[in-house]
Amino acid sequence: MHVRLLRLLRDEGPLSRAELAARLDVPRPRLLAELDRLVAAGQVAEAGPAQSRGGRRSTLVELNPEIRYAGVDLGATSIDVEITDGRLEPVAAYSEPADIRSGPKATLHRVNELLAKAKAEGCFSRLDGIGIGVPGPVSFRDGLPVSPPIMPGWDRYPVRELLTREHGCPAVVDNDVNIMAVGERHGGVAHSVDNFLFVKIGTGIGCGIYLNGAVYRGSDGCAGDIGHIQVDPAGPVCTCGNHGCLEAVFSGGALAREATAAARSGASPALAERLAANGAVTALDVAAGAAEGDVACIQLIRDGGRRVGAVLASLVSFVNPSLIVIGGGLAQLGHVMLAEIRSVVYKRSLPLATGNLPLVLSELGSRAGVAGAALLASEIAFEQAS
Amino acid sequence: MHVRLLRLLRDEGPLSRAELAARLDVPRPRLLAELDRLVAAGQVAEAGPAQSRGGRRSTLVELNPEIRYAGVDLGATSIDVEITDGRLEPVAAYSEPADIRSGPKATLHRVNELLAKAKAEGCFSRLDGIGIGVPGPVSFRDGLPVSPPIMPGWDRYPVRELLTREHGCPAVVDNDVNIMAVGERHGGVAHSVDNFLFVKIGTGIGCGIYLNGAVYRGSDGCAGDIGHIQVDPAGPVCTCGNHGCLEAVFSGGALAREATAAARSGASPALAERLAANGAVTALDVAAGAAEGDVACIQLIRDGGRRVGAVLASLVSFVNPSLIVIGGGLAQLGHVMLAEIRSVVYKRSLPLATGNLPLVLSELGSRAGVAGAALLASEIAFEQAS
């Protein structure tokens, strides 16, 4: 019962004992005993009187206001940290560039430094749980990365164990796209949706899979690795060694490469201007160029959207989801990309599967990962609060 | 508890009361009360004395030997029926050609006639449950087909309700590929595997999806519809109106068409001979030709296997399953097809996902569907036996 009780207080805020007993469908004496236990354990606190409806005044209970979770999102080139309170509201956030290839020791050292900084700034006195996402396959059960292609030195590195030891609280490790899907389902556009795909388009491309109300991680923790689906047998060589993988054709790196070519060839005046000014062009320059109406930029985004759409059309036929959410850095390519993806998916997949299938941008944007990691942290903390 | 108890007796046969109490982890008095209730309800029977191990003789209990389930597999062009006992062992089987396009009334009438024939032949006095698979999307909850593309007249036809009324027992309706996956997991090569794909290659192509130990059916009951994934934008027009769908390029019909062309052009002496003898060639002729070493036949199968392999490689990256089972009529193309599928999947998908991924032929073959339907019938009967 205690996990359901703590979830209610997390997701709905202060509640009266009467309401809790009714919502959890447990006898009042059992609820009161459980609350006493959770107060003693520092999980729950009195929250003052409820609004009077006449009759005896009821007092509210809430999660201990001092509860703090840390959500950490390790990207290929960034570290994002968010400290939240028990209700998962952000208390502080830190973000900085980093290279995941610098290895687990250096990276986790930097994570610990950021957490120490948050503590020094008064964000928390102790952490109740840490959730961390990494850009590669994870054994969720064991709490460590498994054969991650772009994370040299991280294979089976005991991330969960080290974080738990360092911070004296439960920790949970998941794939970076899974935590984004979790975040979007708890506090974003996928709220309460049971079957949906969260497609991250950034440095790489990956897919978080929510089926029957839970993240589906696959037999080896590498489900959702759609970046290496082949979309063009004659396409460029991918980092994985195959030809024409989706992320070799369209992702942050691929788009920057094509944008540079379009700038140099003169096909795109907007990109040529930016290349001259900054010495390089990135995916964001393509987004800016498209917003200015640069035809070559719009075409680059459309071509990419079509590639992503073709892969998603297959996955829609296979999964029959209720929703697709597009997130990650390239979600900033916005409506032009989304329109192209939609057009291909709606045209290619069966009408029954697309009859009621919203295809939308992430609502949480760059916060999706840390928000999901903090949610997972609260879940593991609840489970261990017995 | 009663569902777990009945499942144990179904899957393991006669057990002593002591063993049942231990396996179910319930106190003996509660078990005995439950057994009395199930005996009175005609579900369970005494099975004579257990082998003595010294001490007091224990008696065994078993499922009532008169329990009978019907598993029905409606294909595009066939009706298969199997009657099983409570342990899902076949008691009788019937199979005949049929056209699903003749509509639900005529088709279900024929199913009822086959069941009446089984009854007249003494297979059963009453049925305890019926499971039926249909070649199209199904609302599992409502027990009826939903917008099935190749089943005119079946949309939302109350199949479950009519079967229940006609036979006075619980009934369950599912997609034909799902029941094959269920059958293979219970009594075949996928025994106890939690994450696997069952790929049916026959008149059409579909995929049964087993995730986290349960069939995944999708938001609208059409998950696994991989036959309409596009594999060749320049390919032939499919029945769905799009170009180059997998089943437009490789399935029973597509293979017969290409085999006919190979027979006429003289590319395949083996097929030319069969065309001359029979006036037509089918997928089975291609299998026979390949077995004789006919180069064109082998090439046709390889080309098809490559197409299927490309789609499965994408799905492996997405699902990260522990096993892939190939079934359906074209599974008879056997090793040549399987070798080609394997070659593409192992080459294209990430090493982590394919490191331990058996890709095998169905063990139950043409029985997979009826076996799975009978299992679903037993499950629904157990649930309603309370």
mmCIF file of C-alpha atoms in Angstrom, chain B residues 87-268:
data_model
loop_
_atom_site.group_PDB
_atom_site.id
_atom_site.type_symbol
_atom_site.label_atom_id
_atom_site.label_comp_id
_atom_site.label_asym_id
_atom_site.label_seq_id
_atom_site.Cartn_x
_atom_site.Cartn_y
_atom_site.Cartn_z
ATOM 1 C CA ARG B 87 -4.690 -30.874 -20.829
ATOM 2 C CA LEU B 88 -4.840 -29.467 -24.369
ATOM 3 C CA GLU B 89 -4.027 -32.809 -25.941
ATOM 4 C CA PRO B 90 -5.752 -33.145 -29.348
ATOM 5 C CA VAL B 91 -8.802 -35.412 -29.399
ATOM 6 C CA ALA B 92 -9.836 -34.736 -32.977
ATOM 7 C CA ALA B 93 -8.985 -32.340 -35.808
ATOM 8 C CA TYR B 94 -10.833 -31.116 -38.883
ATOM 9 C CA SER B 95 -9.530 -29.057 -41.737
ATOM 10 C CA GLU B 96 -11.133 -27.856 -44.943
ATOM 11 C CA PRO B 97 -10.777 -25.129 -47.548
ATOM 12 C CA ALA B 98 -13.024 -22.086 -47.112
ATOM 13 C CA ASP B 99 -13.162 -18.490 -48.250
ATOM 14 C CA ILE B 100 -13.239 -15.944 -45.452
ATOM 15 C CA ARG B 101 -14.811 -13.526 -47.935
ATOM 16 C CA SER B 102 -17.994 -15.622 -47.926
ATOM 17 C CA GLY B 103 -18.799 -13.657 -44.792
ATOM 18 C CA PRO B 104 -19.361 -14.365 -41.111
ATOM 19 C CA LYS B 105 -22.704 -16.126 -41.336
ATOM 20 C CA ALA B 106 -21.633 -18.749 -43.839
ATOM 21 C CA THR B 107 -18.211 -19.203 -42.228
ATOM 22 C CA LEU B 108 -19.438 -19.537 -38.655
ATOM 23 C CA HIS B 109 -22.221 -21.829 -39.866
ATOM 24 C CA ARG B 110 -19.544 -24.113 -41.279
ATOM 25 C CA VAL B 111 -17.571 -23.914 -38.017
ATOM 26 C CA ASN B 112 -20.697 -24.927 -36.109
ATOM 27 C CA GLU B 113 -21.270 -27.812 -38.516
ATOM 28 C CA LEU B 114 -17.737 -29.070 -37.928
ATOM 29 C CA LEU B 115 -18.249 -28.839 -34.165
ATOM 30 C CA ALA B 116 -21.584 -30.685 -34.517
ATOM 31 C CA LYS B 117 -19.771 -33.373 -36.491
ATOM 32 C CA ALA B 118 -17.157 -33.703 -33.744
ATOM 33 C CA LYS B 119 -19.937 -34.035 -31.191
ATOM 34 C CA ALA B 120 -21.758 -36.642 -33.309
ATOM 35 C CA GLU B 121 -18.519 -38.607 -33.556
ATOM 36 C CA GLY B 122 -18.357 -38.719 -29.767
ATOM 37 C CA CYS B 123 -15.502 -36.255 -29.233
ATOM 38 C CA PHE B 124 -17.445 -34.419 -26.553
ATOM 39 C CA SER B 125 -20.833 -34.083 -24.956
ATOM 40 C CA ARG B 126 -20.384 -30.406 -24.203
ATOM 41 C CA LEU B 127 -17.658 -27.815 -24.814
ATOM 42 C CA ASP B 128 -16.008 -25.942 -21.928
ATOM 43 C CA GLY B 129 -14.550 -23.175 -24.037
ATOM 44 C CA ILE B 130 -13.974 -22.059 -27.628
ATOM 45 C CA GLY B 131 -11.045 -20.037 -28.934
ATOM 46 C CA ILE B 132 -11.136 -18.695 -32.469
ATOM 47 C CA GLY B 133 -8.564 -16.832 -34.540
ATOM 48 C CA VAL B 134 -9.461 -14.674 -37.543
ATOM 49 C CA PRO B 135 -7.202 -13.211 -40.260
ATOM 50 C CA GLY B 136 -7.575 -9.556 -39.309
ATOM 51 C CA PRO B 137 -7.489 -7.020 -36.476
ATOM 52 C CA VAL B 138 -9.585 -7.920 -33.441
ATOM 53 C CA SER B 139 -10.855 -6.025 -30.433
ATOM 54 C CA PHE B 140 -9.849 -8.647 -27.902
ATOM 55 C CA ARG B 141 -11.899 -6.967 -25.185
ATOM 56 C CA ASP B 142 -15.070 -6.892 -27.268
ATOM 57 C CA GLY B 143 -14.527 -10.276 -28.905
ATOM 58 C CA LEU B 144 -15.033 -9.144 -32.493
ATOM 59 C CA PRO B 145 -13.111 -8.219 -35.662
ATOM 60 C CA VAL B 146 -12.468 -4.502 -36.275
ATOM 61 C CA SER B 147 -12.100 -3.101 -39.810
ATOM 62 C CA PRO B 148 -10.475 -6.284 -41.142
ATOM 63 C CA PRO B 149 -9.168 -5.522 -44.663
ATOM 64 C CA ILE B 150 -9.603 -8.995 -46.179
ATOM 65 C CA MET B 151 -12.824 -10.016 -44.365
ATOM 66 C CA PRO B 152 -15.791 -8.247 -46.012
ATOM 67 C CA GLY B 153 -18.888 -8.326 -43.824
ATOM 68 C CA TRP B 154 -17.004 -9.153 -40.615
ATOM 69 C CA ASP B 155 -16.470 -5.631 -39.262
ATOM 70 C CA ARG B 156 -17.694 -5.628 -35.624
ATOM 71 C CA TYR B 157 -19.615 -8.880 -36.222
ATOM 72 C CA PRO B 158 -20.275 -10.290 -32.717
ATOM 73 C CA VAL B 159 -18.279 -13.500 -33.121
ATOM 74 C CA ARG B 160 -17.713 -14.163 -29.426
ATOM 75 C CA GLU B 161 -21.309 -13.492 -28.474
ATOM 76 C CA LEU B 162 -22.702 -15.793 -31.163
ATOM 77 C CA LEU B 163 -20.331 -18.658 -30.347
ATOM 78 C CA THR B 164 -21.081 -18.344 -26.635
ATOM 79 C CA ARG B 165 -24.797 -18.399 -27.306
ATOM 80 C CA GLU B 166 -24.615 -21.304 -29.743
ATOM 81 C CA HIS B 167 -22.439 -23.535 -27.578
ATOM 82 C CA GLY B 168 -23.262 -22.353 -24.058
ATOM 83 C CA CYS B 169 -19.630 -21.905 -23.072
ATOM 84 C CA PRO B 170 -17.110 -19.060 -22.815
ATOM 85 C CA ALA B 171 -15.492 -18.002 -26.086
ATOM 86 C CA VAL B 172 -12.547 -15.829 -27.012
ATOM 87 C CA VAL B 173 -11.644 -14.176 -30.334
ATOM 88 C CA ASP B 174 -8.146 -13.161 -31.371
ATOM 89 C CA ASN B 175 -6.074 -12.462 -34.432
ATOM 90 C CA ASP B 176 -4.838 -15.559 -36.290
ATOM 91 C CA VAL B 177 -1.170 -14.728 -35.828
ATOM 92 C CA ASN B 178 -1.611 -14.042 -32.121
ATOM 93 C CA ILE B 179 -3.104 -17.501 -31.558
ATOM 94 C CA MET B 180 -0.148 -19.062 -33.381
ATOM 95 C CA ALA B 181 2.239 -17.186 -31.090
ATOM 96 C CA VAL B 182 0.235 -18.326 -28.062
ATOM 97 C CA GLY B 183 0.305 -21.941 -29.267
ATOM 98 C CA GLU B 184 4.031 -21.875 -29.927
ATOM 99 C CA ARG B 185 4.721 -20.391 -26.513
ATOM 100 C CA HIS B 186 2.658 -22.984 -24.685
ATOM 101 C CA GLY B 187 3.529 -26.150 -26.531
ATOM 102 C CA GLY B 188 6.233 -25.282 -29.017
ATOM 103 C CA VAL B 189 9.673 -23.850 -29.537
ATOM 104 C CA ALA B 190 8.916 -20.600 -27.683
ATOM 105 C CA HIS B 191 8.052 -22.426 -24.474
ATOM 106 C CA SER B 192 8.275 -19.974 -21.573
ATOM 107 C CA VAL B 193 10.070 -17.302 -23.646
ATOM 108 C CA ASP B 194 8.910 -13.859 -22.504
ATOM 109 C CA ASN B 195 9.936 -11.663 -25.444
ATOM 110 C CA PHE B 196 9.602 -13.159 -28.895
ATOM 111 C CA LEU B 197 8.167 -12.536 -32.339
ATOM 112 C CA PHE B 198 6.146 -15.111 -34.262
ATOM 113 C CA VAL B 199 6.301 -14.277 -37.948
ATOM 114 C CA LYS B 200 3.642 -15.896 -40.090
ATOM 115 C CA ILE B 201 4.413 -16.026 -43.805
ATOM 116 C CA GLY B 202 1.495 -17.375 -45.805
ATOM 117 C CA THR B 203 -1.281 -15.832 -47.874
ATOM 118 C CA GLY B 204 -0.365 -12.650 -46.018
ATOM 119 C CA ILE B 205 2.419 -11.779 -43.597
ATOM 120 C CA GLY B 206 1.824 -10.914 -39.966
ATOM 121 C CA CYS B 207 3.613 -10.933 -36.657
ATOM 122 C CA GLY B 208 2.510 -12.119 -33.234
ATOM 123 C CA ILE B 209 4.229 -10.112 -30.506
ATOM 124 C CA TYR B 210 4.970 -11.577 -27.089
ATOM 125 C CA LEU B 211 6.375 -8.990 -24.700
ATOM 126 C CA ASN B 212 7.014 -9.324 -20.986
ATOM 127 C CA GLY B 213 5.226 -12.680 -21.008
ATOM 128 C CA ALA B 214 1.976 -11.622 -22.682
ATOM 129 C CA VAL B 215 0.605 -11.105 -26.176
ATOM 130 C CA TYR B 216 0.846 -7.426 -27.109
ATOM 131 C CA ARG B 217 -2.159 -6.480 -29.261
ATOM 132 C CA GLY B 218 -1.756 -2.711 -29.715
ATOM 133 C CA SER B 219 -4.143 0.166 -29.171
ATOM 134 C CA ASP B 220 -6.612 -0.968 -31.837
ATOM 135 C CA GLY B 221 -5.834 -4.689 -31.979
ATOM 136 C CA CYS B 222 -3.776 -4.383 -35.138
ATOM 137 C CA ALA B 223 -0.235 -4.559 -33.743
ATOM 138 C CA GLY B 224 2.036 -6.845 -35.725
ATOM 139 C CA ASP B 225 0.674 -5.911 -39.122
ATOM 140 C CA ILE B 226 4.103 -6.089 -40.729
ATOM 141 C CA GLY B 227 2.848 -7.270 -44.125
ATOM 142 C CA HIS B 228 2.288 -3.653 -45.091
ATOM 143 C CA ILE B 229 5.701 -2.344 -44.184
ATOM 144 C CA GLN B 230 7.181 -0.891 -47.369
ATOM 145 C CA VAL B 231 10.265 -2.732 -48.581
ATOM 146 C CA ASP B 232 10.506 -1.409 -52.117
ATOM 147 C CA PRO B 233 9.091 1.990 -53.105
ATOM 148 C CA ALA B 234 9.269 0.866 -56.745
ATOM 149 C CA GLY B 235 7.612 -2.475 -55.982
ATOM 150 C CA PRO B 236 4.225 -3.799 -57.120
ATOM 151 C CA VAL B 237 0.945 -2.293 -55.899
ATOM 152 C CA CYS B 238 -0.382 -4.014 -52.789
ATOM 153 C CA THR B 239 -4.012 -4.826 -51.948
ATOM 154 C CA CYS B 240 -3.826 -1.926 -49.453
ATOM 155 C CA GLY B 241 -3.177 0.575 -52.254
ATOM 156 C CA ASN B 242 0.445 1.373 -51.365
ATOM 157 C CA HIS B 243 3.507 0.293 -53.343
ATOM 158 C CA GLY B 244 6.013 -2.402 -52.471
ATOM 159 C CA CYS B 245 4.580 -3.649 -49.177
ATOM 160 C CA LEU B 246 6.361 -6.733 -47.821
ATOM 161 C CA GLU B 247 3.442 -9.012 -48.611
ATOM 162 C CA ALA B 248 3.067 -7.581 -52.122
ATOM 163 C CA VAL B 249 6.681 -8.548 -52.720
ATOM 164 C CA PHE B 250 6.836 -11.854 -50.848
ATOM 165 C CA SER B 251 3.882 -13.975 -49.721
ATOM 166 C CA GLY B 252 1.942 -16.937 -51.075
ATOM 167 C CA GLY B 253 0.349 -14.919 -53.876
ATOM 168 C CA ALA B 254 3.439 -12.944 -54.798
ATOM 169 C CA LEU B 255 5.574 -16.064 -54.906
ATOM 170 C CA ALA B 256 3.072 -17.915 -57.109
ATOM 171 C CA ARG B 257 3.063 -14.944 -59.482
ATOM 172 C CA GLU B 258 6.840 -14.860 -59.727
ATOM 173 C CA ALA B 259 7.006 -18.638 -60.006
ATOM 174 C CA THR B 260 4.587 -18.544 -62.933
ATOM 175 C CA ALA B 261 6.747 -15.930 -64.638
ATOM 176 C CA ALA B 262 9.868 -18.054 -64.060
ATOM 177 C CA ALA B 263 8.081 -21.105 -65.481
ATOM 178 C CA ARG B 264 6.949 -19.239 -68.589
ATOM 179 C CA SER B 265 10.255 -17.519 -69.272
ATOM 180 C CA GLY B 266 12.094 -20.819 -69.095
ATOM 181 C CA ALA B 267 14.266 -19.552 -66.227
ATOM 182 C CA SER B 268 13.121 -22.500 -64.114
#
